[in-house]
Each structure stands twice: as structure tokens, then as C-alpha cells.
Amino acid sequence: MKSPLLEFTEKGIYCPPADVYLDPWKPVDRALITHGHADHSRPGHGHYITHHSNIPILRHRLGGLSARGLEWGESLRVRGVRFSFHPAGHIVGSAQIRVESRGEVWVFSGDYKTGVDGLSTPFEPLPCHTFITECTFGLPAFSWRPQDEVMGEINSWWARVKAEGKTAVLFAYSLGKAQRLLAHLDPSLGTVFTHGAIENMNEVVRGLVPLPPTRRITPETGSGELAGNLVLAPPGAHGSAWIRKMAPFETGMASGWMAFRGARRRRAVDRGFALSDHCDWQGLLDSISATGAERIICTHGYSDILSRYLREQGFDARTEATQYRDEDGEPEGELKPGEPS
Amino acid sequence: MKAFAHLVKTLDGTNKTNARVAALAAYFREAPDADKVWAIAILSHRRPPRPVNTRLLREWAAELAGIPLWLFEESYHIVGDLAETIALVAPIKQGPAGGTPSLARYLEDLIVLKGQPEEAKKAYLQKQWQQLDYYERFVFTKLFTGGFRIGISQKLMTRALSLATGIDPDVLAYRLMGGWDPSKTSFRSLVLEPQEEERDSRPYPFYLAYALEGEPEALGDPADWIMEHKWDGIRAQLIVRNRNLYLWSRGEELVTPSFPEFQALRDALPDGTVLDGEILPYPRGQVGSFNDLQKRLGRKTISKALLKNVPVILRAYDLLEWQGEDLRQQPFLNRNRLLTTLVAPLAGDPALPLDLSPALEIPGWDAVHKERGRSRDWRSEGLMLKKKDAPYQVGRKKGDWWKWKVAPLTVDAVLIYAMRGHGRRSNLFTDYTFAVWDEKTDGQRELVTFAKAYSGLTDAEFREVDAWIKKNTLERFGPVRSVTPTHVFEIAFEGIARSNRHKSGVATRFPRIVRWRKDKPIEEANTLADVVNLIP
């Protein structure tokens, strides 16, 4: 039996004939990177190869590094193996990696979603023999509503909070979710203020796609200026002294996990908005069948559940362990010590 | 139903108690009367019996969602709430024909459904699931599943109702107690009108003590206080009115049928008497184990064997009504004198399951420390401190009654099984089973389970344990995972008795986690012999 085109090793997903890694979690010489989130693009690799939009994001997060950027669909040949990057629709620059050798095609999804978010290049399914899919929300309990509907809810929440003379504080992951929200918040309601971590990322993303204007919160920003306006902040800022200075305010959070009442209560936010940059259950199933792949490898998320279901549907499906955020891991922000249980 | 679902959505949408109470008060102002009565009934756990068991609910929901049952079950384990799971997996609604029926209408349906054949129930449920939107579907299904917990206690509901009606919350608490039937009661007669009929069975709202923080010396002059032992049984009111006897537990449940022996007191006590006290298991003339007492609850019939093996008494400590007169505003000392005059002569009669909880004068605070130290000898949980001039208040109030429990027993035990939690802990492994070492005569040792606990760690610690469990699962049994024995936790509990609930042959009362003993290897966890030694 010939050896597989991609293997799961303790350093990451490895391509033996080309001697390169895909989104490795330990330092390696040559890494192909799907996107800029911390669990997929780690520090310490010798050389980074990725879609060119990701390079400024990687440099912002990881500092100076040796990197090569490719266009969508542009081929890179390494020892007879052909690699190319294709849109994954997850965040700006996010890619799937297509790997082809001697007529056999594997696709590694990285993180992806099927809906169109208006910022990232939309996901396109790629015909392949083996599809490596994430399963972050691989449960039938996840079923996203259209972005317009959720953004409508967020904007009406802002309008109501504004009418009550308060500040709307919206928590969102700094890279991806924050910019997506920003692009669809209703500018007629007021000014969008940003936490420094988000504004730093906005500055990077503005070099790639246009974003509406924002104002960075500085020590000089008075709470009077914030009333009626909206503050975008990373989840880690929840409960901090930085937030408390904005009183009176209401809190909201935008994340796929907010589909669960338990998760909303655990976060102790006033409002949870189920808005995700990953596929829901049906999105995963539709994407998998659109690839035409017979062999499916399920990685991070509800991988055991999705692979069992796929096997029942006649796929050759299995689970592989990775070090991308693991099952249930609510990747979009962490709880902090000291929150009451 | 639309308004009630909207209320639940609003309650979900804020953390702030005042905002929650205001939302509920708004509902009580605006909803139709019949819906209000049902909302009160639901929020005070007076739902009609469930017409469908949860197994069928799961099967029918999985069928409607077009997924295999195992996949539904997996989703349920992760979501942590059955109604929410059904609301999430059922297909998005197609748009209802006409308006959504009222809450009262749905509950009438639910009552009628009870007698229907299974096929009719299934057709009804699947139709509703398809027609309702997400929140309506969630609330509707909640009516068919377990407790309706949405973070509104009875106390908050009473407060909201008081805001909406202008009636004093204590008066409302009284009116809402006892056994009323929401399908036969109007909002006017339940809430708005002073009630005469059925008053005989009505208990008074219980006065509950707060735990004493710090030392009793802070309470001032010991001469102003009385101490009593705190008994580990079921808090109850025993009512004799118009030649009938009623027994209410603190959960506002009428438990008269579970304790037929108390009927002997019907003739011993005059009409218009209400006693507050503790139902205690009392085998061989001394206080027994709380675990045995639980066997007496929730049964339709009490067997002769059970009556003989788990005899009970009421240990009285307060007199709330005497000769038909409400004594609650009188000072505790007066009530206690009357109580003693009434109960002391009866307590000596072996045919009457009644005695008196001694109310002890306090010569000085050192006497209180000393008496608390004797609690385990008395088989009590610690002490109660009651102010001599205090009235009998409504609900949990600070100031006049304090409980000062003995320090709990503790054991260092090994985490061996874990389950996902519910509510705000859904999707996290937070319910743990702990084991201790059973040392065999041949020198071998094995871990045997002795307690389950799911509280006592911070959120950060739970997350850490959760992440560890996911990486160190040995086996899965449905929702339960076994893990590599690695971590030691200090477990505290209030009492311990022999039981076959756990493999160790013991059961603990109120087990909870005190701390994660990261410093201890599993070899140093306690042994079963250590644990058995704690049994009184």
C-alpha cells in the first residue's frame, strides 16, 4: 500500500513526498498556512507559505518572518507535489490547501464557512479524493440564521441600548469576527469605538479590504463620548476595569456558541448573537458532498460525531487528532479566573 | 404563547435581577388572566402531569429532524437541556397558519393530550414543533420536559406579581401556597381576592435562616438569644384545622400521604394549630440517617415494612398558629413558651410521633462553641441561633435567625468519572464521581466510588478539569466518561451513612469539592477504611 499524501504527525499535518507541513503546531522548516488565527499559524517556523493576504496578519501577530505569498489557485510545486490555496470563507485571507500528486487530490479545509460574509473571499468546494474537514460546529443543534437577520438583531439591540442612554459593548474575536461585525453595523446609529487589540488588527485588515471608520479608545476617551455608541472589544476584556469605566452599558457577544443558552449564561453577557465564521451542521454536510470526496478526515470540533454520521451515510470517514482548538473548546475567547461559578 | 415565549427570551437576555423582575411584572400586567394563572403555576412548579415521556419526545424529535436517535442523544448531552435541543434540531419553521394560540390554550391541550393515544400525541407535537419559532418551540417543549427553570425563583415571581398588582409580596406568598389547580382557578380568586375557602390546608411561608458568617460573638448580648440544635430532616409544617391534618414540606409540597403516622396527632392537637419543625427518621428511639428518610418521599403507598423500618417523628420548634390565631408577629420566646406547654405533655406518649427541640438559654458565647462541638453526638448538623424577641418572618431574611453548622467532614478522593453539566455548565464536564482506595486483605487496592459532586471549583478550574478530561478519556458510557485516575480533590460533606448507592457502600450528604489537591498524588488519597470510620 502506498503511503498517504498527508499524514498526521506529532508536529502537524505532514506531506512526506514534499517534506512540508500544513498548519503545523510545532516549529518546522517549511509551513503552509491556511489563515492567521493563532492555532493555525504558530510562531517559530523557518518559512511560511500562504495566501498573500495572510502575510501582513502573520507579521502583525508573529513579528518579522520569512514568508512567501501566493495568489488564489496559483500552483507551487515542491518535489513533484502541487500545492495551491483556495478561498475558505472563514476570515480575510483564509484558505483551503489543495494538494495534488500523481492524479490524487487531497484538500485540507483549515477553518471554513459556506455563507457569504461580505469581507472574506467566499468558500469554494474543490473536487478531491480526500477532504480534511474541521468540525467545530459539527452537531445538528447548530443551524445558523442568515447574516442579515443576525446583524439586524445586533443593530436593533444597539438602537435600544442607545435609546436608554447606555453604551453597547459587543465582544468579538479580534481577527475576523470584529471586522465582519464592523462591516455590517449600522453607521447611522453612531460611532463604533474599538479596543486597542481590535483596532491594531483593523489597521492591518484595512490594508487588505476597506472597512468603515472606527475610533480607538484611549485613556483620554471619556465615558460621556461613549454613551449611545458601540464598543467592539475582545472577549478577554469582559469584566475588566477597562470595561467597567464605560458604565452604564449593556454587553453582547457574537459567536456561534451563543446558539446555546448555557453558553450565553456562562459568559454572563446580556445578549448572545449566534454569528459564526464556521460551518453549521448542514453547511458541513453540503460542503463535504460538494467536494465529491469518498474519504473524509474529521479534525477539531465534534469530529467523532460527524465521522460516525458520515460513515453511516456511506463515506470512508475517520477522526484525526490535531492541536487546533479541541472539541467544545469555545475558541472565540476564554473565561477568566475569578468569574463566579 | 407568543407573549410568554417573548418573556422567556427577555429573561434570557439580561443578567440583572431588577430587569428580570420588571419584565415579568410587565407580563403580569399585560397577559390575559388565564395565561397569568398558568404562568404562576409553571413558575411555581405546578405543571399538569406530563402526557409524554421524554424517551418518546426524543424519538419524535429525531424523526422530525431527520437524524438518527444516537445523533439526537449526542446533541442532547452537549446542549444539556432537552427542550432546547429539540428547539435547535427541529427544522426551521415554515410560518404558522394564523396566530399562535395562548399559553392557557396550550396547557389545556397538554391536559387533554394525557388521555390520547400515542399516535395523536406524536402528530400534535410534531405539528407544533414545525409551526412555532425557536423560542416558542423551546418554551412549548419545556412544558413537556423536566422542571421549568429559567432563573426565576418563586420569590422573584412573587415580587414581580406584587409590582404588577400592588399587593404585598408576603400576602401573595401566602395566597400562592398550597394546592390550587390552575385549570380551575381564576386570577381574581387566586391572586386578587382574599381567600376563605380551602384556607384550612394552607401553610405559612417558611422563615429560613442564613448561615452565620464568622463567630457568634458578633451577635451581641448572648442573653438576647436562644440556641437549638439544627436537625437534619425534612423541614415541615403540621397543620390541624377543622379536624383535618395537613403536612407541608419546605418545598411547599403537601406530603401528608407519605407520613400516615402523623394522623395520630390529629386528635391530640386542637383545631387551629400549626407547628413548624423537622420530620426526623427515628429508629430505635434516636435520630437516624437522612438517606432513610428519603425513601419515604414520592411514594404513592407506604408499605408496612417501610413504616416499621423508617419510623419518623416531628421535632417541633415553633408554633405559628394557636387556637386559630396567627402568632407570627409575637416574639419567639412567647411562641416557644406556648409550644412547650402544648407539646411537652404529648412528647412523653410513645403512640404520638412528636417531640420538642430543646431551646437552650445561652449563659455566654463560649457555651455556644461548646454546644456546637457536641452536635455530632446529638446527631445534629450544628446549631440554630434565634433572637428571643424576633417575629416569624417570611422567606430567607437576615438578622434574627442564624444557622451555624459544624465544620463538614472531608476526604481526599480521586476523580474517576465525569459527565457534562447542565444550564450554564452545559457542554462542560463539571459533574464528577470520586473514589477512594479499597484495601484488600491481600494488599491489593482498587478505587471504589463514594460520592458525586459538581460544585466548589471556580469557572477557571472547571475549564481546566474539562480540558483535561477531554484529553484523558478512557471510555465513554453514553454521557459518562471514565478518565485515567490522576487528580485528587478534597471533598466535603455534611454526613455519611451506609448505602448501596455507591460501590464503596457509603453515601454522603451534600458532597461538594473544597479544593483541587494538585499537591497530592493519587496514592495519597484516603482509603475506604478512613471513610467508614466517619460513619457515626
Coordinates of C-alpha atoms in Angstrom, one line a residue, chain B residues 1-8 10 19-37 39-40 102-104 160-166 187 192:
Chain B
M1 CA -47.8 31.7 23.9
K2 CA -46.1 34.4 21.9
A3 CA -46.0 36.8 24.8
F4 CA -44.8 34.1 27.2
A5 CA -42.1 33.0 24.8
H6 CA -41.1 36.6 24.4
L7 CA -40.9 36.9 28.2
V8 CA -38.6 33.9 28.4
T10 CA -36.3 38.7 27.5
A19 CA -34.6 43.9 34.8
R20 CA -35.8 40.3 35.0
V21 CA -38.4 41.2 37.7
A22 CA -39.5 44.2 35.6
A23 CA -40.0 42.0 32.5
L24 CA -42.1 39.5 34.5
A25 CA -44.1 42.3 36.1
A26 CA -44.8 43.7 32.6
Y27 CA -46.1 40.2 31.6
F28 CA -48.3 40.1 34.6
R29 CA -49.8 43.4 33.7
E30 CA -50.5 42.7 30.1
A31 CA -51.2 39.0 29.7
P32 CA -54.7 37.6 29.7
D33 CA -55.8 36.4 33.1
A34 CA -55.9 32.7 32.2
D35 CA -52.3 32.9 30.9
K36 CA -51.2 34.7 34.1
V37 CA -52.6 31.9 36.3
A39 CA -47.5 31.4 34.2
I40 CA -47.7 31.5 38.0
S102 CA -52.5 31.3 24.0
L103 CA -50.4 29.8 26.8
A104 CA -53.6 28.7 28.6
A160 CA -43.0 40.7 40.1
L161 CA -46.6 39.9 40.8
S162 CA -46.5 42.4 43.7
L163 CA -45.2 45.1 41.3
A164 CA -48.0 44.3 38.9
T165 CA -50.9 44.1 41.3
G166 CA -49.8 46.4 44.2
F187 CA -56.6 35.1 38.5
L192 CA -56.7 39.4 43.8

